[in-house]
Amino acid sequence: MSNATDLSIAEEFAARVKRENQRNRVTQIAPIIVLLVIIGIFGILNKDFISGTNFITILAQLSVPLIVSLGVTFVVLMGSIDLSVDGVMGLTAAVVSLLVANTKTAMDLGLMGIVITVLIGAAAGFVTGFIQVKAKIPSFMVSFGMSSVAAGIALITYSGIPATIQDSMFRGIALNKFLGIPILTWIAFVVFIIAYILQEYTPFGRYVYAIGDDESIPRQAGINVDRVKILAFTWSGLCIGLGGIIGSARLGRGTVLVGKGNLFPVMTAIVVGGTALSGGKGGVMNTLLGALIVTVLQNGLVLMGVDPYFQAAIQGIIIIIAVSLSVTRGRGTIMK
């Protein structure tokens, strides 16, 4: 009798594993199918969509959401969330404009100004992570507060009158191309490679997945979970800061408005790509696909002359569906 029972349990477990594997395969393939469908629809509706010029435009538009999403992805993989995107991007945009040649200050630090500003972004992420793990406050509350603090500091730095950037090298980051591809896109690809290496070939990447899957297990194994969380938020802040720098290079001015409205497409890219908000599933490859979907969709809607408010509504519907699927795949806790 016990043998029959054991066999039944084994068969049930095998069936469960099979269903889980099937769901995972669907999750991996779905973003690719969605991307191809969107490209096909816009390609039929508007011939300009499939032109070489528009392809380069899409690559340029992809850079900022991809870079920022690659940072936030590691936080989401832990089952946490980083809502500081808009404020920290605004802060780094304002700061870098005052450190390179500009109309408001005598500073002209060039590349060093960019490095300092990236570190400021990383520092903002570090503070968010430190407060979250030490004070044991939910990540969405801490990071949302950090966004407001960063935006306030940004406004103070330029006293209401943004600096106009005069550094030709810095502006060239947004305007120039290499091998026909925007430099911005090359920077995004480099960040993607770094993020992929961190995820796949370092203990840090494995620990991030383990924390998202079940935080108690790595703690019992002696892993410093708090340290990993702080590092994940620091990496997120670094990428957000870089996104703000690129945004200011594009605009040619250092204003807090550079960061406005970036959180929504970033989170959309992450969840649409297949990374679960409950943590432990997904990764940077999913984020790349998600960022492509968001960018291609936005580009196509603009070419079709769709009203910006309808564009926001469409994005909202997409993220609601994606989050619903993410919660279904999860295990109960969505944010830590």
PDB file of C-alpha atoms in Angstrom, residues 16-301:
ATOM      1  CA  ARG A  16       3.721  19.442 -11.241  1.00  0.00           C
ATOM      2  CA  VAL A  17       7.322  19.879 -12.415  1.00  0.00           C
ATOM      3  CA  LYS A  18       6.207  19.305 -16.011  1.00  0.00           C
ATOM      4  CA  ARG A  19       3.474  21.967 -15.721  1.00  0.00           C
ATOM      5  CA  GLU A  20       5.932  24.413 -14.174  1.00  0.00           C
ATOM      6  CA  ASN A  21       8.430  23.822 -16.987  1.00  0.00           C
ATOM      7  CA  GLN A  22       5.714  24.381 -19.567  1.00  0.00           C
ATOM      8  CA  ARG A  23       4.696  27.648 -17.915  1.00  0.00           C
ATOM      9  CA  ASN A  24       8.328  28.753 -17.843  1.00  0.00           C
ATOM     10  CA  ARG A  25       8.737  28.004 -21.552  1.00  0.00           C
ATOM     11  CA  VAL A  26       5.620  30.021 -22.353  1.00  0.00           C
ATOM     12  CA  THR A  27       6.926  32.880 -20.198  1.00  0.00           C
ATOM     13  CA  GLN A  28      10.255  32.848 -22.061  1.00  0.00           C
ATOM     14  CA  ILE A  29       8.723  32.689 -25.531  1.00  0.00           C
ATOM     15  CA  ALA A  30       5.786  35.078 -25.008  1.00  0.00           C
ATOM     16  CA  PRO A  31       7.830  38.352 -25.017  1.00  0.00           C
ATOM     17  CA  ILE A  32       9.513  37.357 -28.297  1.00  0.00           C
ATOM     18  CA  ILE A  33       6.135  36.609 -29.885  1.00  0.00           C
ATOM     19  CA  VAL A  34       4.684  39.899 -28.614  1.00  0.00           C
ATOM     20  CA  LEU A  35       7.671  41.845 -30.011  1.00  0.00           C
ATOM     21  CA  LEU A  36       7.380  40.176 -33.436  1.00  0.00           C
ATOM     22  CA  VAL A  37       3.616  40.780 -33.538  1.00  0.00           C
ATOM     23  CA  ILE A  38       4.044  44.474 -32.703  1.00  0.00           C
ATOM     24  CA  ILE A  39       6.735  44.866 -35.360  1.00  0.00           C
ATOM     25  CA  GLY A  40       4.536  43.083 -37.903  1.00  0.00           C
ATOM     26  CA  ILE A  41       1.460  45.215 -37.165  1.00  0.00           C
ATOM     27  CA  PHE A  42       3.281  48.553 -37.320  1.00  0.00           C
ATOM     28  CA  GLY A  43       5.242  47.408 -40.384  1.00  0.00           C
ATOM     29  CA  ILE A  44       1.959  46.788 -42.219  1.00  0.00           C
ATOM     30  CA  LEU A  45       0.249  49.969 -41.012  1.00  0.00           C
ATOM     31  CA  ASN A  46       3.163  52.343 -41.659  1.00  0.00           C
ATOM     32  CA  LYS A  47       5.930  51.728 -44.188  1.00  0.00           C
ATOM     33  CA  ASP A  48       8.193  54.276 -42.468  1.00  0.00           C
ATOM     34  CA  PHE A  49       8.288  52.018 -39.404  1.00  0.00           C
ATOM     35  CA  ILE A  50      10.548  49.451 -41.111  1.00  0.00           C
ATOM     36  CA  SER A  51      12.907  52.034 -42.614  1.00  0.00           C
ATOM     37  CA  GLY A  52      16.596  52.127 -41.726  1.00  0.00           C
ATOM     38  CA  THR A  53      16.220  55.631 -40.342  1.00  0.00           C
ATOM     39  CA  ASN A  54      13.504  54.557 -37.935  1.00  0.00           C
ATOM     40  CA  PHE A  55      15.559  51.527 -36.895  1.00  0.00           C
ATOM     41  CA  ILE A  56      18.366  53.851 -35.795  1.00  0.00           C
ATOM     42  CA  THR A  57      15.800  56.027 -34.021  1.00  0.00           C
ATOM     43  CA  ILE A  58      14.502  53.005 -32.100  1.00  0.00           C
ATOM     44  CA  LEU A  59      18.047  52.078 -31.058  1.00  0.00           C
ATOM     45  CA  ALA A  60      18.593  55.611 -29.742  1.00  0.00           C
ATOM     46  CA  GLN A  61      15.253  55.620 -27.903  1.00  0.00           C
ATOM     47  CA  LEU A  62      16.063  52.228 -26.381  1.00  0.00           C
ATOM     48  CA  SER A  63      19.197  53.378 -24.560  1.00  0.00           C
ATOM     49  CA  VAL A  64      17.822  55.131 -21.454  1.00  0.00           C
ATOM     50  CA  PRO A  65      14.970  52.731 -20.580  1.00  0.00           C
ATOM     51  CA  LEU A  66      17.269  49.749 -21.125  1.00  0.00           C
ATOM     52  CA  ILE A  67      20.094  51.106 -18.960  1.00  0.00           C
ATOM     53  CA  VAL A  68      17.782  52.062 -16.097  1.00  0.00           C
ATOM     54  CA  SER A  69      15.784  48.814 -16.363  1.00  0.00           C
ATOM     55  CA  LEU A  70      18.960  46.736 -16.179  1.00  0.00           C
ATOM     56  CA  GLY A  71      19.702  48.308 -12.818  1.00  0.00           C
ATOM     57  CA  VAL A  72      16.213  48.001 -11.354  1.00  0.00           C
ATOM     58  CA  THR A  73      15.935  44.384 -12.583  1.00  0.00           C
ATOM     59  CA  PHE A  74      18.293  43.148  -9.850  1.00  0.00           C
ATOM     60  CA  VAL A  75      16.125  44.780  -7.175  1.00  0.00           C
ATOM     61  CA  VAL A  76      12.967  43.238  -8.639  1.00  0.00           C
ATOM     62  CA  LEU A  77      14.655  39.815  -8.823  1.00  0.00           C
ATOM     63  CA  MET A  78      14.980  40.005  -5.025  1.00  0.00           C
ATOM     64  CA  GLY A  79      11.243  40.603  -4.703  1.00  0.00           C
ATOM     65  CA  SER A  80      11.797  44.278  -3.867  1.00  0.00           C
ATOM     66  CA  ILE A  81      11.148  47.397  -5.929  1.00  0.00           C
ATOM     67  CA  ASP A  82      12.954  50.670  -6.637  1.00  0.00           C
ATOM     68  CA  LEU A  83      10.660  53.667  -7.153  1.00  0.00           C
ATOM     69  CA  SER A  84      13.455  56.252  -6.983  1.00  0.00           C
ATOM     70  CA  VAL A  85      13.921  56.349 -10.769  1.00  0.00           C
ATOM     71  CA  ASP A  86      12.380  59.743 -11.570  1.00  0.00           C
ATOM     72  CA  GLY A  87      13.984  61.647  -8.688  1.00  0.00           C
ATOM     73  CA  VAL A  88      17.486  60.171  -8.927  1.00  0.00           C
ATOM     74  CA  MET A  89      17.547  60.639 -12.702  1.00  0.00           C
ATOM     75  CA  GLY A  90      16.557  64.268 -12.188  1.00  0.00           C
ATOM     76  CA  LEU A  91      19.279  64.721  -9.563  1.00  0.00           C
ATOM     77  CA  THR A  92      22.086  63.268 -11.687  1.00  0.00           C
ATOM     78  CA  ALA A  93      20.924  65.247 -14.730  1.00  0.00           C
ATOM     79  CA  ALA A  94      21.104  68.454 -12.709  1.00  0.00           C
ATOM     80  CA  VAL A  95      24.444  67.658 -11.071  1.00  0.00           C
ATOM     81  CA  VAL A  96      26.284  66.603 -14.230  1.00  0.00           C
ATOM     82  CA  SER A  97      25.156  69.765 -16.021  1.00  0.00           C
ATOM     83  CA  LEU A  98      26.859  71.811 -13.299  1.00  0.00           C
ATOM     84  CA  LEU A  99      30.090  69.776 -13.346  1.00  0.00           C
ATOM     85  CA  VAL A 100      30.786  69.860 -17.090  1.00  0.00           C
ATOM     86  CA  ALA A 101      31.179  73.127 -19.037  1.00  0.00           C
ATOM     87  CA  ASN A 102      27.943  75.044 -18.614  1.00  0.00           C
ATOM     88  CA  THR A 103      26.306  78.471 -18.490  1.00  0.00           C
ATOM     89  CA  LYS A 104      25.738  78.543 -14.737  1.00  0.00           C
ATOM     90  CA  THR A 105      29.048  77.642 -13.066  1.00  0.00           C
ATOM     91  CA  ALA A 106      32.760  77.837 -13.853  1.00  0.00           C
ATOM     92  CA  MET A 107      33.128  74.054 -13.500  1.00  0.00           C
ATOM     93  CA  ASP A 108      34.549  72.111 -16.436  1.00  0.00           C
ATOM     94  CA  LEU A 109      35.455  68.640 -15.152  1.00  0.00           C
ATOM     95  CA  GLY A 110      34.583  66.803 -18.352  1.00  0.00           C
ATOM     96  CA  LEU A 111      34.798  63.022 -17.970  1.00  0.00           C
ATOM     97  CA  MET A 112      35.562  63.338 -14.248  1.00  0.00           C
ATOM     98  CA  GLY A 113      32.261  65.185 -13.799  1.00  0.00           C
ATOM     99  CA  ILE A 114      30.448  62.250 -15.390  1.00  0.00           C
ATOM    100  CA  VAL A 115      32.235  59.761 -13.098  1.00  0.00           C
ATOM    101  CA  ILE A 116      31.391  61.804 -10.004  1.00  0.00           C
ATOM    102  CA  THR A 117      27.737  61.986 -11.036  1.00  0.00           C
ATOM    103  CA  VAL A 118      27.511  58.226 -11.640  1.00  0.00           C
ATOM    104  CA  LEU A 119      28.873  57.720  -8.132  1.00  0.00           C
ATOM    105  CA  ILE A 120      26.216  60.074  -6.775  1.00  0.00           C
ATOM    106  CA  GLY A 121      23.566  57.883  -8.365  1.00  0.00           C
ATOM    107  CA  ALA A 122      25.176  54.807  -6.825  1.00  0.00           C
ATOM    108  CA  ALA A 123      25.299  56.578  -3.450  1.00  0.00           C
ATOM    109  CA  ALA A 124      21.563  57.302  -3.646  1.00  0.00           C
ATOM    110  CA  GLY A 125      20.943  53.604  -4.292  1.00  0.00           C
ATOM    111  CA  PHE A 126      23.226  52.648  -1.419  1.00  0.00           C
ATOM    112  CA  VAL A 127      21.340  54.910   0.994  1.00  0.00           C
ATOM    113  CA  THR A 128      18.005  53.459  -0.162  1.00  0.00           C
ATOM    114  CA  GLY A 129      19.213  49.893   0.323  1.00  0.00           C
ATOM    115  CA  PHE A 130      20.873  50.645   3.665  1.00  0.00           C
ATOM    116  CA  ILE A 131      17.755  52.255   5.112  1.00  0.00           C
ATOM    117  CA  GLN A 132      15.555  49.466   3.772  1.00  0.00           C
ATOM    118  CA  VAL A 133      17.544  46.603   5.323  1.00  0.00           C
ATOM    119  CA  LYS A 134      18.534  48.297   8.574  1.00  0.00           C
ATOM    120  CA  ALA A 135      15.216  49.957   9.362  1.00  0.00           C
ATOM    121  CA  LYS A 136      13.275  47.032   7.870  1.00  0.00           C
ATOM    122  CA  ILE A 137      10.988  49.376   5.940  1.00  0.00           C
ATOM    123  CA  PRO A 138       9.324  48.098   2.744  1.00  0.00           C
ATOM    124  CA  SER A 139      11.437  48.958  -0.287  1.00  0.00           C
ATOM    125  CA  PHE A 140       8.639  50.795  -2.105  1.00  0.00           C
ATOM    126  CA  MET A 141       8.314  53.275   0.771  1.00  0.00           C
ATOM    127  CA  VAL A 142      12.026  53.969   1.107  1.00  0.00           C
ATOM    128  CA  SER A 143      12.669  54.267  -2.611  1.00  0.00           C
ATOM    129  CA  PHE A 144       9.615  56.483  -3.164  1.00  0.00           C
ATOM    130  CA  GLY A 145      10.877  58.762  -0.408  1.00  0.00           C
ATOM    131  CA  MET A 146      14.340  58.799  -1.976  1.00  0.00           C
ATOM    132  CA  SER A 147      12.807  59.903  -5.271  1.00  0.00           C
ATOM    133  CA  SER A 148      11.253  62.949  -3.584  1.00  0.00           C
ATOM    134  CA  VAL A 149      14.437  63.780  -1.675  1.00  0.00           C
ATOM    135  CA  ALA A 150      16.583  63.521  -4.815  1.00  0.00           C
ATOM    136  CA  ALA A 151      14.181  65.680  -6.822  1.00  0.00           C
ATOM    137  CA  GLY A 152      14.230  68.314  -4.085  1.00  0.00           C
ATOM    138  CA  ILE A 153      18.038  68.368  -3.970  1.00  0.00           C
ATOM    139  CA  ALA A 154      18.127  68.650  -7.768  1.00  0.00           C
ATOM    140  CA  LEU A 155      15.965  71.784  -7.668  1.00  0.00           C
ATOM    141  CA  ILE A 156      18.216  73.278  -4.990  1.00  0.00           C
ATOM    142  CA  THR A 157      21.394  72.691  -7.039  1.00  0.00           C
ATOM    143  CA  TYR A 158      20.300  74.966  -9.884  1.00  0.00           C
ATOM    144  CA  SER A 159      17.964  77.285  -7.934  1.00  0.00           C
ATOM    145  CA  GLY A 160      15.113  77.001 -10.408  1.00  0.00           C
ATOM    146  CA  ILE A 161      17.158  77.990 -13.475  1.00  0.00           C
ATOM    147  CA  PRO A 162      18.694  74.912 -15.177  1.00  0.00           C
ATOM    148  CA  ALA A 163      22.192  75.110 -16.597  1.00  0.00           C
ATOM    149  CA  THR A 164      22.698  74.832 -20.352  1.00  0.00           C
ATOM    150  CA  ILE A 165      25.473  72.363 -21.195  1.00  0.00           C
ATOM    151  CA  GLN A 166      28.320  73.733 -23.323  1.00  0.00           C
ATOM    152  CA  ASP A 167      30.648  70.719 -23.217  1.00  0.00           C
ATOM    153  CA  SER A 168      30.824  69.485 -26.843  1.00  0.00           C
ATOM    154  CA  MET A 169      32.258  66.120 -25.806  1.00  0.00           C
ATOM    155  CA  PHE A 170      29.396  65.545 -23.396  1.00  0.00           C
ATOM    156  CA  ARG A 171      26.779  66.606 -25.926  1.00  0.00           C
ATOM    157  CA  GLY A 172      28.457  64.336 -28.468  1.00  0.00           C
ATOM    158  CA  ILE A 173      27.436  61.336 -26.361  1.00  0.00           C
ATOM    159  CA  ALA A 174      23.848  62.008 -27.394  1.00  0.00           C
ATOM    160  CA  LEU A 175      24.439  63.318 -30.903  1.00  0.00           C
ATOM    161  CA  ASN A 176      27.224  61.193 -32.405  1.00  0.00           C
ATOM    162  CA  LYS A 177      27.296  57.675 -33.836  1.00  0.00           C
ATOM    163  CA  PHE A 178      29.849  54.892 -34.104  1.00  0.00           C
ATOM    164  CA  LEU A 179      29.583  52.464 -37.038  1.00  0.00           C
ATOM    165  CA  GLY A 180      26.223  54.028 -37.832  1.00  0.00           C
ATOM    166  CA  ILE A 181      24.778  53.231 -34.385  1.00  0.00           C
ATOM    167  CA  PRO A 182      24.200  55.963 -31.757  1.00  0.00           C
ATOM    168  CA  ILE A 183      26.860  56.086 -29.029  1.00  0.00           C
ATOM    169  CA  LEU A 184      23.992  56.027 -26.525  1.00  0.00           C
ATOM    170  CA  THR A 185      23.048  52.569 -27.790  1.00  0.00           C
ATOM    171  CA  TRP A 186      26.617  51.308 -27.526  1.00  0.00           C
ATOM    172  CA  ILE A 187      26.685  52.478 -23.896  1.00  0.00           C
ATOM    173  CA  ALA A 188      23.419  50.616 -23.263  1.00  0.00           C
ATOM    174  CA  PHE A 189      24.857  47.427 -24.792  1.00  0.00           C
ATOM    175  CA  VAL A 190      27.970  47.688 -22.587  1.00  0.00           C
ATOM    176  CA  VAL A 191      25.771  48.058 -19.494  1.00  0.00           C
ATOM    177  CA  PHE A 192      23.763  45.033 -20.654  1.00  0.00           C
ATOM    178  CA  ILE A 193      26.932  42.921 -20.955  1.00  0.00           C
ATOM    179  CA  ILE A 194      28.070  43.989 -17.475  1.00  0.00           C
ATOM    180  CA  ALA A 195      24.618  43.220 -16.036  1.00  0.00           C
ATOM    181  CA  TYR A 196      24.557  39.810 -17.743  1.00  0.00           C
ATOM    182  CA  ILE A 197      27.990  38.943 -16.345  1.00  0.00           C
ATOM    183  CA  LEU A 198      26.909  40.039 -12.860  1.00  0.00           C
ATOM    184  CA  GLN A 199      23.791  37.898 -13.120  1.00  0.00           C
ATOM    185  CA  GLU A 200      25.243  34.744 -14.627  1.00  0.00           C
ATOM    186  CA  TYR A 201      28.878  34.554 -13.521  1.00  0.00           C
ATOM    187  CA  THR A 202      29.153  36.092 -10.059  1.00  0.00           C
ATOM    188  CA  PRO A 203      28.059  34.963  -6.574  1.00  0.00           C
ATOM    189  CA  PHE A 204      26.169  38.253  -6.326  1.00  0.00           C
ATOM    190  CA  GLY A 205      23.889  37.253  -9.203  1.00  0.00           C
ATOM    191  CA  ARG A 206      23.189  33.831  -7.718  1.00  0.00           C
ATOM    192  CA  TYR A 207      22.466  35.335  -4.308  1.00  0.00           C
ATOM    193  CA  VAL A 208      19.992  37.819  -5.825  1.00  0.00           C
ATOM    194  CA  TYR A 209      18.009  34.928  -7.327  1.00  0.00           C
ATOM    195  CA  ALA A 210      18.197  32.973  -4.083  1.00  0.00           C
ATOM    196  CA  ILE A 211      16.877  35.917  -2.065  1.00  0.00           C
ATOM    197  CA  GLY A 212      14.006  36.398  -4.490  1.00  0.00           C
ATOM    198  CA  ASP A 213      13.144  32.705  -4.429  1.00  0.00           C
ATOM    199  CA  ASP A 214      13.174  32.296  -0.641  1.00  0.00           C
ATOM    200  CA  GLU A 215      15.118  34.725   1.521  1.00  0.00           C
ATOM    201  CA  SER A 216      15.247  32.395   4.514  1.00  0.00           C
ATOM    202  CA  ILE A 217      17.329  29.777   2.683  1.00  0.00           C
ATOM    203  CA  PRO A 218      20.370  31.978   1.883  1.00  0.00           C
ATOM    204  CA  ARG A 219      20.208  33.396   5.420  1.00  0.00           C
ATOM    205  CA  GLN A 220      20.377  29.885   6.851  1.00  0.00           C
ATOM    206  CA  ALA A 221      23.289  29.152   4.508  1.00  0.00           C
ATOM    207  CA  GLY A 222      25.268  32.019   6.058  1.00  0.00           C
ATOM    208  CA  ILE A 223      24.944  34.454   3.159  1.00  0.00           C
ATOM    209  CA  ASN A 224      24.941  38.117   4.156  1.00  0.00           C
ATOM    210  CA  VAL A 225      21.517  38.883   2.684  1.00  0.00           C
ATOM    211  CA  ASP A 226      21.509  42.503   3.860  1.00  0.00           C
ATOM    212  CA  ARG A 227      24.798  43.151   2.068  1.00  0.00           C
ATOM    213  CA  VAL A 228      23.480  41.653  -1.166  1.00  0.00           C
ATOM    214  CA  LYS A 229      20.349  43.799  -0.961  1.00  0.00           C
ATOM    215  CA  ILE A 230      22.372  46.967  -0.430  1.00  0.00           C
ATOM    216  CA  LEU A 231      24.619  46.077  -3.383  1.00  0.00           C
ATOM    217  CA  ALA A 232      21.563  45.464  -5.589  1.00  0.00           C
ATOM    218  CA  PHE A 233      20.125  48.880  -4.744  1.00  0.00           C
ATOM    219  CA  THR A 234      23.552  50.459  -5.283  1.00  0.00           C
ATOM    220  CA  TRP A 235      23.790  48.911  -8.756  1.00  0.00           C
ATOM    221  CA  SER A 236      20.249  50.113  -9.463  1.00  0.00           C
ATOM    222  CA  GLY A 237      21.166  53.652  -8.376  1.00  0.00           C
ATOM    223  CA  LEU A 238      24.279  53.586 -10.549  1.00  0.00           C
ATOM    224  CA  CYS A 239      22.247  52.650 -13.642  1.00  0.00           C
ATOM    225  CA  ILE A 240      19.530  55.190 -12.821  1.00  0.00           C
ATOM    226  CA  GLY A 241      22.223  57.845 -12.421  1.00  0.00           C
ATOM    227  CA  LEU A 242      23.717  56.945 -15.792  1.00  0.00           C
ATOM    228  CA  GLY A 243      20.253  57.222 -17.318  1.00  0.00           C
ATOM    229  CA  GLY A 244      19.921  60.742 -15.905  1.00  0.00           C
ATOM    230  CA  ILE A 245      23.314  61.722 -17.323  1.00  0.00           C
ATOM    231  CA  ILE A 246      22.342  60.507 -20.787  1.00  0.00           C
ATOM    232  CA  GLY A 247      19.011  62.297 -20.490  1.00  0.00           C
ATOM    233  CA  SER A 248      20.742  65.609 -19.783  1.00  0.00           C
ATOM    234  CA  ALA A 249      23.165  65.030 -22.686  1.00  0.00           C
ATOM    235  CA  ARG A 250      20.173  64.579 -24.973  1.00  0.00           C
ATOM    236  CA  LEU A 251      18.320  67.632 -23.725  1.00  0.00           C
ATOM    237  CA  GLY A 252      21.398  69.833 -23.418  1.00  0.00           C
ATOM    238  CA  ARG A 253      20.190  71.093 -20.046  1.00  0.00           C
ATOM    239  CA  GLY A 254      20.299  69.864 -16.469  1.00  0.00           C
ATOM    240  CA  THR A 255      16.756  69.885 -15.178  1.00  0.00           C
ATOM    241  CA  VAL A 256      14.896  67.631 -12.775  1.00  0.00           C
ATOM    242  CA  LEU A 257      12.323  67.126 -15.533  1.00  0.00           C
ATOM    243  CA  VAL A 258      14.792  64.790 -17.250  1.00  0.00           C
ATOM    244  CA  GLY A 259      13.667  62.113 -14.816  1.00  0.00           C
ATOM    245  CA  LYS A 260       9.929  62.776 -15.037  1.00  0.00           C
ATOM    246  CA  GLY A 261       7.851  59.869 -16.323  1.00  0.00           C
ATOM    247  CA  ASN A 262      10.662  57.319 -16.568  1.00  0.00           C
ATOM    248  CA  LEU A 263       9.539  54.978 -13.780  1.00  0.00           C
ATOM    249  CA  PHE A 264       6.507  53.698 -15.650  1.00  0.00           C
ATOM    250  CA  PRO A 265       8.264  52.559 -18.870  1.00  0.00           C
ATOM    251  CA  VAL A 266      11.103  51.072 -16.819  1.00  0.00           C
ATOM    252  CA  MET A 267       8.786  48.931 -14.701  1.00  0.00           C
ATOM    253  CA  THR A 268       6.757  48.068 -17.798  1.00  0.00           C
ATOM    254  CA  ALA A 269       9.899  46.825 -19.556  1.00  0.00           C
ATOM    255  CA  ILE A 270      10.854  44.651 -16.593  1.00  0.00           C
ATOM    256  CA  VAL A 271       7.491  42.953 -16.033  1.00  0.00           C
ATOM    257  CA  VAL A 272       6.514  42.695 -19.712  1.00  0.00           C
ATOM    258  CA  GLY A 273       9.857  41.023 -20.340  1.00  0.00           C
ATOM    259  CA  GLY A 274       8.889  38.281 -17.892  1.00  0.00           C
ATOM    260  CA  THR A 275      10.609  39.144 -14.615  1.00  0.00           C
ATOM    261  CA  ALA A 276       8.233  38.324 -11.752  1.00  0.00           C
ATOM    262  CA  LEU A 277       7.575  41.046  -9.186  1.00  0.00           C
ATOM    263  CA  SER A 278       7.568  38.311  -6.552  1.00  0.00           C
ATOM    264  CA  GLY A 279      11.263  37.731  -7.309  1.00  0.00           C
ATOM    265  CA  GLY A 280      13.430  34.812  -8.305  1.00  0.00           C
ATOM    266  CA  LYS A 281      12.346  34.588 -11.967  1.00  0.00           C
ATOM    267  CA  GLY A 282      13.425  36.503 -15.033  1.00  0.00           C
ATOM    268  CA  GLY A 283      16.598  38.477 -15.547  1.00  0.00           C
ATOM    269  CA  VAL A 284      18.439  40.921 -17.779  1.00  0.00           C
ATOM    270  CA  MET A 285      17.696  39.039 -21.013  1.00  0.00           C
ATOM    271  CA  ASN A 286      13.996  39.360 -20.216  1.00  0.00           C
ATOM    272  CA  THR A 287      14.524  43.042 -19.519  1.00  0.00           C
ATOM    273  CA  LEU A 288      16.196  43.545 -22.902  1.00  0.00           C
ATOM    274  CA  LEU A 289      13.149  42.030 -24.611  1.00  0.00           C
ATOM    275  CA  GLY A 290      10.797  44.080 -22.433  1.00  0.00           C
ATOM    276  CA  ALA A 291      12.656  47.319 -23.189  1.00  0.00           C
ATOM    277  CA  LEU A 292      12.492  46.524 -26.911  1.00  0.00           C
ATOM    278  CA  ILE A 293       8.728  45.891 -26.666  1.00  0.00           C
ATOM    279  CA  VAL A 294       8.115  49.171 -24.820  1.00  0.00           C
ATOM    280  CA  THR A 295      10.354  51.183 -27.158  1.00  0.00           C
ATOM    281  CA  VAL A 296       9.005  49.663 -30.379  1.00  0.00           C
ATOM    282  CA  LEU A 297       5.411  50.104 -29.174  1.00  0.00           C
ATOM    283  CA  GLN A 298       5.978  53.732 -28.246  1.00  0.00           C
ATOM    284  CA  ASN A 299       7.801  54.448 -31.500  1.00  0.00           C
ATOM    285  CA  GLY A 300       5.050  52.844 -33.576  1.00  0.00           C
ATOM    286  CA  LEU A 301       2.277  54.711 -31.758  1.00  0.00           C
TER     287      LEU A 301
END
